[in-house]
XYZ file of C-alpha atoms in Angstrom:
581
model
C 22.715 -30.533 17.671
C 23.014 -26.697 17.760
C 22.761 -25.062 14.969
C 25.169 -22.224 13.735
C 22.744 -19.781 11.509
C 25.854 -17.766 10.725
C 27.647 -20.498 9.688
C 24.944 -22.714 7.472
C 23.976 -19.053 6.267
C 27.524 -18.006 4.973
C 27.963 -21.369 3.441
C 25.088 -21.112 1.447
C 25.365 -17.256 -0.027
C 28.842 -18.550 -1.191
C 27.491 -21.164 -2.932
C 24.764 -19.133 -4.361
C 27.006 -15.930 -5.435
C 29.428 -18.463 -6.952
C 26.796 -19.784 -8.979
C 25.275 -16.579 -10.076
C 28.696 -14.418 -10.971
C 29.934 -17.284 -13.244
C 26.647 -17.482 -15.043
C 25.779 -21.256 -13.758
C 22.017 -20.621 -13.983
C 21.364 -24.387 -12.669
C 23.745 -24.488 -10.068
C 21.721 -21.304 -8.570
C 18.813 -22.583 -9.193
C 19.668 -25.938 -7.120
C 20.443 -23.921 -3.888
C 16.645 -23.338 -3.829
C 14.075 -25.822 -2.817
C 11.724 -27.128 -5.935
C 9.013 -25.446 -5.115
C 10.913 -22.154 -3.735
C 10.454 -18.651 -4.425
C 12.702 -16.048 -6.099
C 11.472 -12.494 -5.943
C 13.016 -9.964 -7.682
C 12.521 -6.227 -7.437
C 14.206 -4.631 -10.703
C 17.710 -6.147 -10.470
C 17.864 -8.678 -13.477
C 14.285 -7.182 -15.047
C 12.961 -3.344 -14.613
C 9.791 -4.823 -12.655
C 8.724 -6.417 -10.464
C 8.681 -10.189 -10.231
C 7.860 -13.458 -8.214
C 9.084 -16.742 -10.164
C 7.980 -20.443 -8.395
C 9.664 -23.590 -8.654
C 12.579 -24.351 -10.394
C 11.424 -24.520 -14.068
C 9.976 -20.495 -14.211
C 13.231 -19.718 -12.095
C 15.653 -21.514 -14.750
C 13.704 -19.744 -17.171
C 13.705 -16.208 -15.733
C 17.938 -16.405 -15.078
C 18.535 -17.865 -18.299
C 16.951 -15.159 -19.795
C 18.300 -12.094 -17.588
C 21.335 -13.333 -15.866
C 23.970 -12.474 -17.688
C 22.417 -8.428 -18.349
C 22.850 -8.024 -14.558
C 25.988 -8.097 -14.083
C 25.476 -9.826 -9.983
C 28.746 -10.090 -8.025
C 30.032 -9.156 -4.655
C 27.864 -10.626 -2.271
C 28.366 -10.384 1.365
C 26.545 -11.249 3.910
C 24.354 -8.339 6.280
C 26.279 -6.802 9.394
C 23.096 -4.397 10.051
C 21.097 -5.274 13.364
C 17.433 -7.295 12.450
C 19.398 -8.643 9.269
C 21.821 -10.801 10.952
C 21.611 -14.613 10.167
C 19.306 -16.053 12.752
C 17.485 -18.913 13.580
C 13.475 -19.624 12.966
C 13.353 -15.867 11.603
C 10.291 -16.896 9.447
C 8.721 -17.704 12.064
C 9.579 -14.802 14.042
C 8.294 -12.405 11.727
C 5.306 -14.361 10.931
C 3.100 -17.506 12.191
C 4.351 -20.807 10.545
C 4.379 -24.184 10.941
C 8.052 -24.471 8.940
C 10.442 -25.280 11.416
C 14.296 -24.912 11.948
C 14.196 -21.958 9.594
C 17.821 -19.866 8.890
C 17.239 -16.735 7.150
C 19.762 -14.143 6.298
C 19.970 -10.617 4.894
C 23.117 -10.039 2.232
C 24.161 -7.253 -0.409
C 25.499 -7.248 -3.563
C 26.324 -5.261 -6.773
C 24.784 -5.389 -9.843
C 24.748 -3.676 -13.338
C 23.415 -0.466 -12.587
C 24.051 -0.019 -8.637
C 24.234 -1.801 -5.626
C 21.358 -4.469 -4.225
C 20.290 -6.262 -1.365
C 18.557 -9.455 -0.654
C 17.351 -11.706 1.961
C 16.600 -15.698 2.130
C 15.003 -18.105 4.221
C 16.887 -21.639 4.316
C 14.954 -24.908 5.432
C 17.439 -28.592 5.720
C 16.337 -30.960 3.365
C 15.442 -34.992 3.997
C 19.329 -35.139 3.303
C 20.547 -32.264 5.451
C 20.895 -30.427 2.928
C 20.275 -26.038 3.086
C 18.171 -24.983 0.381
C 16.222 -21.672 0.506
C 12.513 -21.731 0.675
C 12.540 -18.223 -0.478
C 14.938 -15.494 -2.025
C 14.684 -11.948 -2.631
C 17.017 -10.030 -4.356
C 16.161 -5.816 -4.710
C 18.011 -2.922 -6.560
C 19.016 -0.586 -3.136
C 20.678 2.509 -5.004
C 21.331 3.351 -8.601
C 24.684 4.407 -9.299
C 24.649 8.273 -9.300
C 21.818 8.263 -7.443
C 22.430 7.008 -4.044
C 19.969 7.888 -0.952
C 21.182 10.587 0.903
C 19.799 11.120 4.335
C 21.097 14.562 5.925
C 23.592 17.199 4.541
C 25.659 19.371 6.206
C 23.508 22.220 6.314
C 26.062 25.000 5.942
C 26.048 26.208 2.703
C 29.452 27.716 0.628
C 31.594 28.002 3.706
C 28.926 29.954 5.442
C 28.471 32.499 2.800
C 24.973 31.328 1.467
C 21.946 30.579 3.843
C 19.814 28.426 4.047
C 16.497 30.209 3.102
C 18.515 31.563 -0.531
C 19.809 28.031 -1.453
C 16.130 26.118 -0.847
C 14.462 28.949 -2.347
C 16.976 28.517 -5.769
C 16.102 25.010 -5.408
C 12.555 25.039 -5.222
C 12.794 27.445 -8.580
C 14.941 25.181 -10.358
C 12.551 22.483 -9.529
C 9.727 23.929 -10.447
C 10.713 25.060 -13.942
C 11.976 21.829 -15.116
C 11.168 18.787 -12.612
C 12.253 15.502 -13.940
C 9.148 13.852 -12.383
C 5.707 15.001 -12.107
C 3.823 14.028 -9.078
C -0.085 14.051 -9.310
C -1.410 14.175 -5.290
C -0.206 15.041 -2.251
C -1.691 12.152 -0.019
C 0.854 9.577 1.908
C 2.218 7.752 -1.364
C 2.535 11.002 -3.148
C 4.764 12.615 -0.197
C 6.091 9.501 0.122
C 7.516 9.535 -3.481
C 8.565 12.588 -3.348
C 10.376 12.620 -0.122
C 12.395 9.297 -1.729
C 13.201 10.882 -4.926
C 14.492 14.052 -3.362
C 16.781 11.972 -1.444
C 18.368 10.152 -4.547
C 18.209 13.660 -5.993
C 15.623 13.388 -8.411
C 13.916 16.400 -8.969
C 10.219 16.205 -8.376
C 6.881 18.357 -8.124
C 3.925 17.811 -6.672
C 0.754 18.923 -7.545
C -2.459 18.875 -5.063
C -5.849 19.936 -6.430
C -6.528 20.676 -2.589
C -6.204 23.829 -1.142
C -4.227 22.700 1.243
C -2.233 19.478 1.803
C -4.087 17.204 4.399
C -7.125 17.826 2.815
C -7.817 14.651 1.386
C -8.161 13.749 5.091
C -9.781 16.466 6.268
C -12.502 16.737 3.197
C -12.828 13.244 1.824
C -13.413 11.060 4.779
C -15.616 13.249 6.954
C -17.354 11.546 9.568
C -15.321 12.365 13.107
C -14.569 8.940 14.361
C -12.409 8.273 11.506
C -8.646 7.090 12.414
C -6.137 4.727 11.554
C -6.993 1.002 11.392
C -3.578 -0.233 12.095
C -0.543 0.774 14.703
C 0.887 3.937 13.816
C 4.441 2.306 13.479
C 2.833 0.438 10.392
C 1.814 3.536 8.877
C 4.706 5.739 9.167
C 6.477 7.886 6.515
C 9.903 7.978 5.034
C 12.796 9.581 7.238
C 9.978 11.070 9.874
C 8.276 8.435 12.611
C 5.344 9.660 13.982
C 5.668 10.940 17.573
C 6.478 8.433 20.816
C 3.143 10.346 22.492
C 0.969 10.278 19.810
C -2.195 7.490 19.572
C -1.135 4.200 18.385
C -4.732 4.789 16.052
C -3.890 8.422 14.829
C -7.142 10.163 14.413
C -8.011 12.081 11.532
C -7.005 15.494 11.843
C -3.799 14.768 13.250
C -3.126 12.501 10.001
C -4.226 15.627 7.857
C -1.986 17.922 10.270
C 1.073 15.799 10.255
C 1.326 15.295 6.054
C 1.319 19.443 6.203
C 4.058 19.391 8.692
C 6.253 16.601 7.042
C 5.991 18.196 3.410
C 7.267 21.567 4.936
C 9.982 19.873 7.399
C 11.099 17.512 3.846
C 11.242 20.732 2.187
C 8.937 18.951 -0.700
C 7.996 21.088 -3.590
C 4.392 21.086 -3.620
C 1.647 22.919 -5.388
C -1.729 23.156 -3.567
C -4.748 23.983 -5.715
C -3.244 22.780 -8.609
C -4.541 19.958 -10.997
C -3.137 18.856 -14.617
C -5.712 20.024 -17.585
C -6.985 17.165 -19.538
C -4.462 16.570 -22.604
C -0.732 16.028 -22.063
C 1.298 14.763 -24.542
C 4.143 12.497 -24.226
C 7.154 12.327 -27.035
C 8.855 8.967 -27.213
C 11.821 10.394 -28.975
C 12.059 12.671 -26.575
C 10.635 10.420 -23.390
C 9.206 13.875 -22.185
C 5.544 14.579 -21.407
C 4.030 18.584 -22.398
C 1.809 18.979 -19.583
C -0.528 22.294 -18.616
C -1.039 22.629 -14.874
C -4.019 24.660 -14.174
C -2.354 26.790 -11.017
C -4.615 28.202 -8.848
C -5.696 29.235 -12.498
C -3.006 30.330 -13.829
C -1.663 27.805 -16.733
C 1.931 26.146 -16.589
C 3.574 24.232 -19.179
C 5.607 21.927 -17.751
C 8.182 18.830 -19.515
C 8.582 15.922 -17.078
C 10.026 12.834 -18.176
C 7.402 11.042 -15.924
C 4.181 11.295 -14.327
C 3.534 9.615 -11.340
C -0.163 9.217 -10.305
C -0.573 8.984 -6.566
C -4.032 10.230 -6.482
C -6.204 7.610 -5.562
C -8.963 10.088 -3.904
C -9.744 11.244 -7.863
C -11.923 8.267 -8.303
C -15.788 9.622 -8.448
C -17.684 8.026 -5.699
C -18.851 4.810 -6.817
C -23.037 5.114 -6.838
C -25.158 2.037 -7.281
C -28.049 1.761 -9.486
C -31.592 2.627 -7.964
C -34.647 2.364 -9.768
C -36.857 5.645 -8.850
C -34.631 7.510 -6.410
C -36.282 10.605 -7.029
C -39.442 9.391 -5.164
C -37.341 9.042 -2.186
C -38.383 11.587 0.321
C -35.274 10.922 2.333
C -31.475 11.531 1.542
C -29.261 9.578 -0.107
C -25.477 10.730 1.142
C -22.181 8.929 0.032
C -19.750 8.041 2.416
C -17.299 11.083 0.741
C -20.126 13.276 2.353
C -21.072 12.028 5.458
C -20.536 14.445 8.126
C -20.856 12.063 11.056
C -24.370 10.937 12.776
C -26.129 13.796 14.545
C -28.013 14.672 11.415
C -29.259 10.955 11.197
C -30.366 11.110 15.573
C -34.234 9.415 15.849
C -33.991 8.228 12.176
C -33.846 4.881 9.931
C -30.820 4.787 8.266
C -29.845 2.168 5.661
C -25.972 2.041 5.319
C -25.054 0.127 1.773
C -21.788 -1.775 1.977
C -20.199 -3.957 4.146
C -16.395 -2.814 4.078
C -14.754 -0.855 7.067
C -16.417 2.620 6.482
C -20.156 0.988 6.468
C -18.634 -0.710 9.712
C -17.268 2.680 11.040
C -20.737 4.999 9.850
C -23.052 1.882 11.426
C -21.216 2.619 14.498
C -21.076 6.506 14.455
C -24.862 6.291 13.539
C -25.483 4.100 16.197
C -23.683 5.976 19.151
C -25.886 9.072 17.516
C -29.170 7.631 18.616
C -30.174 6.774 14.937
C -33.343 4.607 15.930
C -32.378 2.264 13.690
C -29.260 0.703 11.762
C -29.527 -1.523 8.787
C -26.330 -2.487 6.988
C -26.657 -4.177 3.411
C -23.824 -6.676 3.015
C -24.700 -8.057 -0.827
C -21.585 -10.874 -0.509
C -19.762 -11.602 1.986
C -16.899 -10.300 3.942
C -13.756 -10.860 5.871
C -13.855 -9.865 9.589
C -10.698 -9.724 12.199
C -10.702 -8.582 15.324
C -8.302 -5.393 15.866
C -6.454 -7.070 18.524
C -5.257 -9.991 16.124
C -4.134 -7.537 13.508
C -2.386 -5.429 15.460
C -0.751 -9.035 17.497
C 0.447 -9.590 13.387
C 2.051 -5.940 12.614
C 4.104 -6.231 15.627
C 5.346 -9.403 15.501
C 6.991 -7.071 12.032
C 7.223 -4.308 13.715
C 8.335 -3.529 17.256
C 11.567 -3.629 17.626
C 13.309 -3.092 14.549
C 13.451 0.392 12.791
C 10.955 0.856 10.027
C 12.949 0.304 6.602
C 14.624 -3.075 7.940
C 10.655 -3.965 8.887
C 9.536 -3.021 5.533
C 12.835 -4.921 4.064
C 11.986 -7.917 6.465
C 7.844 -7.820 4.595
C 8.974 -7.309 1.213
C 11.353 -10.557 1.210
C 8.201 -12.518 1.669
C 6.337 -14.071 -1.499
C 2.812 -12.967 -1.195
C 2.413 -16.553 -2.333
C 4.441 -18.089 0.547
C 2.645 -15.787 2.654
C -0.968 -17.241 1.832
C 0.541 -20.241 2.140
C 1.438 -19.427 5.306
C -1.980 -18.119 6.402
C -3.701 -21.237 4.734
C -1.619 -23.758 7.083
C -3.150 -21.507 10.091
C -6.897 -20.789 9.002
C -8.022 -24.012 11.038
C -6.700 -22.973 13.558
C -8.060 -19.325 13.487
C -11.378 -20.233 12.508
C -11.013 -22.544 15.760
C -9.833 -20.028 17.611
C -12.832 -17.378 16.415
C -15.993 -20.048 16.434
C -17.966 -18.384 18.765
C -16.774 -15.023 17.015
C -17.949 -16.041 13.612
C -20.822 -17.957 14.943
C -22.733 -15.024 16.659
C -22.193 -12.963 13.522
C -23.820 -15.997 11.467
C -27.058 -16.333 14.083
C -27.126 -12.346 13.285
C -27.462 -12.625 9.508
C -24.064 -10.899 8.955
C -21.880 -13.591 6.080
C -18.336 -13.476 7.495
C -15.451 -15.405 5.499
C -13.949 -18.167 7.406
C -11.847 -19.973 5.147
C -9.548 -16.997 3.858
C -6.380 -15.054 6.628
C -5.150 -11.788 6.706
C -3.984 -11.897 3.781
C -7.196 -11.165 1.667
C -7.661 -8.191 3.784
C -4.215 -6.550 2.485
C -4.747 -7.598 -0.950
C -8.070 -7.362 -1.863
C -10.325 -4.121 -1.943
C -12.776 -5.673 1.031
C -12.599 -6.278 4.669
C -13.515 -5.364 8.079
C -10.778 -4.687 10.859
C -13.362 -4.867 14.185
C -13.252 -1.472 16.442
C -16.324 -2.426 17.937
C -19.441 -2.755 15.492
C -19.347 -6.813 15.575
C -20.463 -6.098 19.295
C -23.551 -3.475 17.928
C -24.072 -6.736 15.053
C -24.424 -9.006 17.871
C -26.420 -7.198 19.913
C -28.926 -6.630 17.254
C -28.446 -2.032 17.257
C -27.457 -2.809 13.707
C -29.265 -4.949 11.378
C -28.044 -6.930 8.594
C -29.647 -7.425 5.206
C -27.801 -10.242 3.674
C -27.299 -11.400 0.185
C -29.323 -8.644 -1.645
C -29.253 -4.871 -3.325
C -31.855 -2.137 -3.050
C -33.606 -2.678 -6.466
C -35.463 0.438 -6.358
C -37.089 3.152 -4.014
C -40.536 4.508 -2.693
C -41.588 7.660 -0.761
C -40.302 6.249 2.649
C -38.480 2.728 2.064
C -36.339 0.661 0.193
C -37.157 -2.240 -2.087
C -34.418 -4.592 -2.338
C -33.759 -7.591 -4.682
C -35.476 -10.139 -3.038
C -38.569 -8.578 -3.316
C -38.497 -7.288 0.992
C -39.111 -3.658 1.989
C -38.318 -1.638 4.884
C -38.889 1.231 5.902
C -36.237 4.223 5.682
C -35.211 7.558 6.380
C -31.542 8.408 5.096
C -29.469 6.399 2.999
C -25.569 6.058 3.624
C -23.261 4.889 0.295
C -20.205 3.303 1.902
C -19.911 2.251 -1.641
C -16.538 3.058 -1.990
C -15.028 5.047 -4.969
C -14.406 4.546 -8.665
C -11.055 3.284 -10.314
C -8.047 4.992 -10.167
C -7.431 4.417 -13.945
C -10.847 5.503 -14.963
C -10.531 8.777 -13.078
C -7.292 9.532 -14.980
C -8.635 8.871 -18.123
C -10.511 12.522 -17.915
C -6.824 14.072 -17.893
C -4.502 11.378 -20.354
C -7.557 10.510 -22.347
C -8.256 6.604 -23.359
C -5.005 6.373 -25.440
C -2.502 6.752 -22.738
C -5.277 4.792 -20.165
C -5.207 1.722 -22.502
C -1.259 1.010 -22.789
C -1.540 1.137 -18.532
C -2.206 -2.255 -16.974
C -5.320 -2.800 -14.787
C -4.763 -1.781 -11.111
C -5.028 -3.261 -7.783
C -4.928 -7.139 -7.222
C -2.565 -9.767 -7.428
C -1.210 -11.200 -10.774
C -0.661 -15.267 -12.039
C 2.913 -14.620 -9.794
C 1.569 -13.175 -6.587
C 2.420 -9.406 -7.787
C 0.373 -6.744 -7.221
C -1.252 -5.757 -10.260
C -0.671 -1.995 -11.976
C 1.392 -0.322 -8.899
C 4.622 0.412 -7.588
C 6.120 -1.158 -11.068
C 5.819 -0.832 -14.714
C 2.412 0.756 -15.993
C 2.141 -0.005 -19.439
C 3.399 3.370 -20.673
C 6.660 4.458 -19.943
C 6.212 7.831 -19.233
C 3.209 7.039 -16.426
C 3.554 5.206 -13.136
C 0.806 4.616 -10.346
C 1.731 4.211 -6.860
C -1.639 3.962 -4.888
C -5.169 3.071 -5.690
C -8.288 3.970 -3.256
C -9.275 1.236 -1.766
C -12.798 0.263 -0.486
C -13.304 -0.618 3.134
C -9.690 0.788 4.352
C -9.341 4.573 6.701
C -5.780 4.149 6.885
C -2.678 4.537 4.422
C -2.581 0.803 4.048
C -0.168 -1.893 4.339
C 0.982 0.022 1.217
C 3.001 1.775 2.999
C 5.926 -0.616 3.247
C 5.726 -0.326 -0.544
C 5.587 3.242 -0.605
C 8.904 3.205 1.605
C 10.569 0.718 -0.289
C 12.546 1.478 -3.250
C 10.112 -0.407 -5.900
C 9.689 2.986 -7.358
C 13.277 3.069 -8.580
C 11.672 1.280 -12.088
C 11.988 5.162 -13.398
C 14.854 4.398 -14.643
C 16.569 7.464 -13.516
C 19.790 6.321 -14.688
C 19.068 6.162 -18.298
């Protein structure tokens, strides 16, 4: 029998808007399967939530129905969001067959929302969605805008004089405070400038870009995912450009989108270690040290997007001022000729000790030792980039980002789980010659740990170098302590060494801050990074703890690329400011 995904998809959102406008918690609840997924971005709480199986989702609407105030559903007319068939497995690889999924809007208590579900037929024939996801699109008097007219008081006023009054206005009283100037950061404030929040950014840097140009030094560095993944709000990168953007082109293009967003942005400019936040008030007192000149500024929040803060994380070394060589963290690496006819020992297994083992290889290093202590999860490029674009091509970024966000990160690993066999199958020979080369590769975990977790190797081409024995692997241990010319590690072994490379990653984004809000404001803030008991990311892109602080990207070990964060960034889970108060 055909199946009609418009029709089995209209039948269902009218059963499930009926249900949730007349406040029948259990009827909604029994359009979902019993071990489905709602997932709700700040439309019946201000967070961010994932609630599994019927009894936490009875729970949950009981609770926060009736505040919301959900009615007018309709279903999506947009291209990509159209009712379709086997759209879960479209977007992703799954064994769940005869899928309809849907997008649909709706309007809630303080603006208008919009959702998407994934239907699977029942033993009975019955519709019942697998999944839900139901997000707050625009608050009510602060709807996106995405272009104005450009002429200014019937032609009287131009251009340059109104964005120069704007930029002062912002800048003597900005509603939001944002600390960094990296992808999120821009990101933010390119977001909240269109729902006309206003916003200032502060970048210790001298210049924005910096962070790429500075931090991550060595010259092979680029993008581990397709540039379409990676892509910033309201400004795709350019159809010529590298699908892997290099380095300084990343650095580059953040200058150029800040100026062409008209963002309000302060280089060389850092918050002084102090600020006080009133809660009668809800407003912060905040010194920014400007290119050394001190200004008091009164945000109502203060949004950290400055994941590059962290200190570089240094592990413990007994003696390491007998070492005659150097010992250089990854921050300071300024790419391999320095290291040409020596022994370099590169600490770390992530993707910068992948991407330094190969720079230091190419570089005629005469020899390459990486230390993995655990062990670590290793795709090939080519099957990452085959997973983005089954997301990606073909349908314009936000309804891509839309499409990623109305997946459970649960459902998703469940997902991945049903296919590891079959990907471990697939990459046996793969994951065999890295075993027979001492390198520990997890086999029994999908791409999913890579996005989630703060480890991971996407492979550009130093498996190959593993393989072929031009770099060495030292498995399972640490370096306990130094000597003159070598390294003792924990099992007692030594080897011989010239140079020392950190890719060790950098310190937490929370402990970094704690230098500028001090321990008390640090404490109420939740701990960062990770996924929580639901399957939400922990700390970011949703309530902090403190309700005048919000943190919207951590630095993550093992990554040189803005992250699958991105779609976050670009999403409107940032809205939990509660600008409409």
């Amino acid at each position: 029998m055909t199946l009609d995904p418009t029709e089995i998809a209209s039948s269902w959102l009218q059963s499930y808007a009926a249900f949730l406008t007349s406040g029948n918690v259990k009827g909604a609840v029994s359009c979902l399967q019993n071990t489905g997924f709602l997932r709700d971005f700040l439309v019946f709480t201000w967070n961010n939530r994932t609630l599994h199986g019927h009894k936490e989702i009875t729970t949950y609407l009981t609770n926060n129905l009736a505040c919301a105030s959900i009615a007018d559903f309709k279903l999506e007319t947009r291209p990509g969001l159209l009712p379709e068939i086997d759209g879960l497995n479209t977007r992703m690889v799954s064994s769940v067959a005869n899928t309809v999924s849907a997008g649909f809007t709706f309007g809630c208590k303080v603006g208008t929302g919009r959702g998407y579900f994934f239907l699977v037929p029942t033993d009975a024939g019955e519709w019942k969605a697998i999944s839900v996801m139901m997000e707050l699109a625009d608050i009510s008097g602060h709807e996106e805008w995405i272009q104005e007219e450009g002429a200014h008081d019937g032609h009287t006023l131009s251009w340059t004089d109104v964005n120069r009054e704007r930029r002062e206005t912002i800048e003597k009283d900005p509603y939001v405070l944002i600390i960094g100037a990296g992808h999120s950061g821009l990101n933010v404030a390119a977001r909240f400038k269109h729902l006309n929040i206003p916003s200032l950014v502060v970048e210790s840097n001298l210049r924005i870009g910096d962070n790429w140009r500075k931090r991550h030094v060595y010259p092979t560095l680029h993008l581990h995912v397709p540039k379409y993944y990676c892509e910033l709000l309201y400004h795709p990168y350019p159809a010529s450009w590298p699908l892997y953007i290099p380095r300084d082109k990343i650095a580059d293009w953040l200058e150029h989108y800040a100026q062409a967003e008209d963002l309000v942005v302060w280089t060389n400019s850092r918050p002084l270690p102090g600020p006080t936040y009133d809660r009668t008030s809800g407003r912060w007192t905040v010194i920014i040290d400007r290119g050394g000149k001190h200004v008091t500024l009164n945000p109502a929040h203060i949004v950290v997007a400055a994941g590059a803060l962290g200190a570089p994380n240094i592990p413990v070394m007994e003696n390491p001022e007998q070492f005659a060589g150097s010992i250089v963290h990854c921050a300071d690496y300024e790419g391999g000729k320095r290291f040409t006819g020596k022994r370099v020992v590169v600490v770390g297994a992530g993707n910068t000790s992948a991407d330094l083992c190969q720079d230091l290889s190419f570089h005629g290093a005469e020899s390459v030792t990486m230390v993995q202590r655990s062990a670590t999860v290793v795709v090939p490029i080519v099957l990452v980039e085959n997973q983005i674009e089954r997301c990606f091509r073909g349908v314009n970024t936000d309804t891509a980002d839309f499409l990623l966000m109305a997946k459970p990160i649960p459902l998703m690993q469940q997902m991945a789980e049903e296919n590891e066999t079959s990907l471990v199958e697939q990459l046996k020979e793969y994951y065999q010659s890295l075993h027979e080369a001492g390198f520990k590769p997890v086999t029994n975990k999908g791409l999913m740990t890579i996005f989630y977790s703060a480890y991971g190797v996407y492979d550009v081409g130093c498996v190959d170098l593993i393989r072929s024995g031009k770099v060495k692997i030292k498995q399972g241990v640490e370096i306990a302590r130094l000597e003159k010319n070598s390294v003792i590690f924990t099992d007692g072994s030594n080897l011989e060494t010239d140079a020392i490379v950190l890719a060790t990653s950098f310190g937490s984004i929370r402990d970094s801050m704690r230098g500028i809000f001090g321990d008390s404001v640090i404490d109420q803030t939740s701990q960062v990074w990770g996924l929580d008991h639901e399957g939400e990311l922990r700390g970011v892109f949703r309530p902090s703890g403190h309700p005048g602080v919000s943190i919207v990207l951590r630095s993550l070990d093992g990554f040189a690329d803005p992250q699958p964060l991105q779609a976050m960034v670009r999403s409107r889970r940032i809205l939990h400011l509660k600008v409409a108060d």
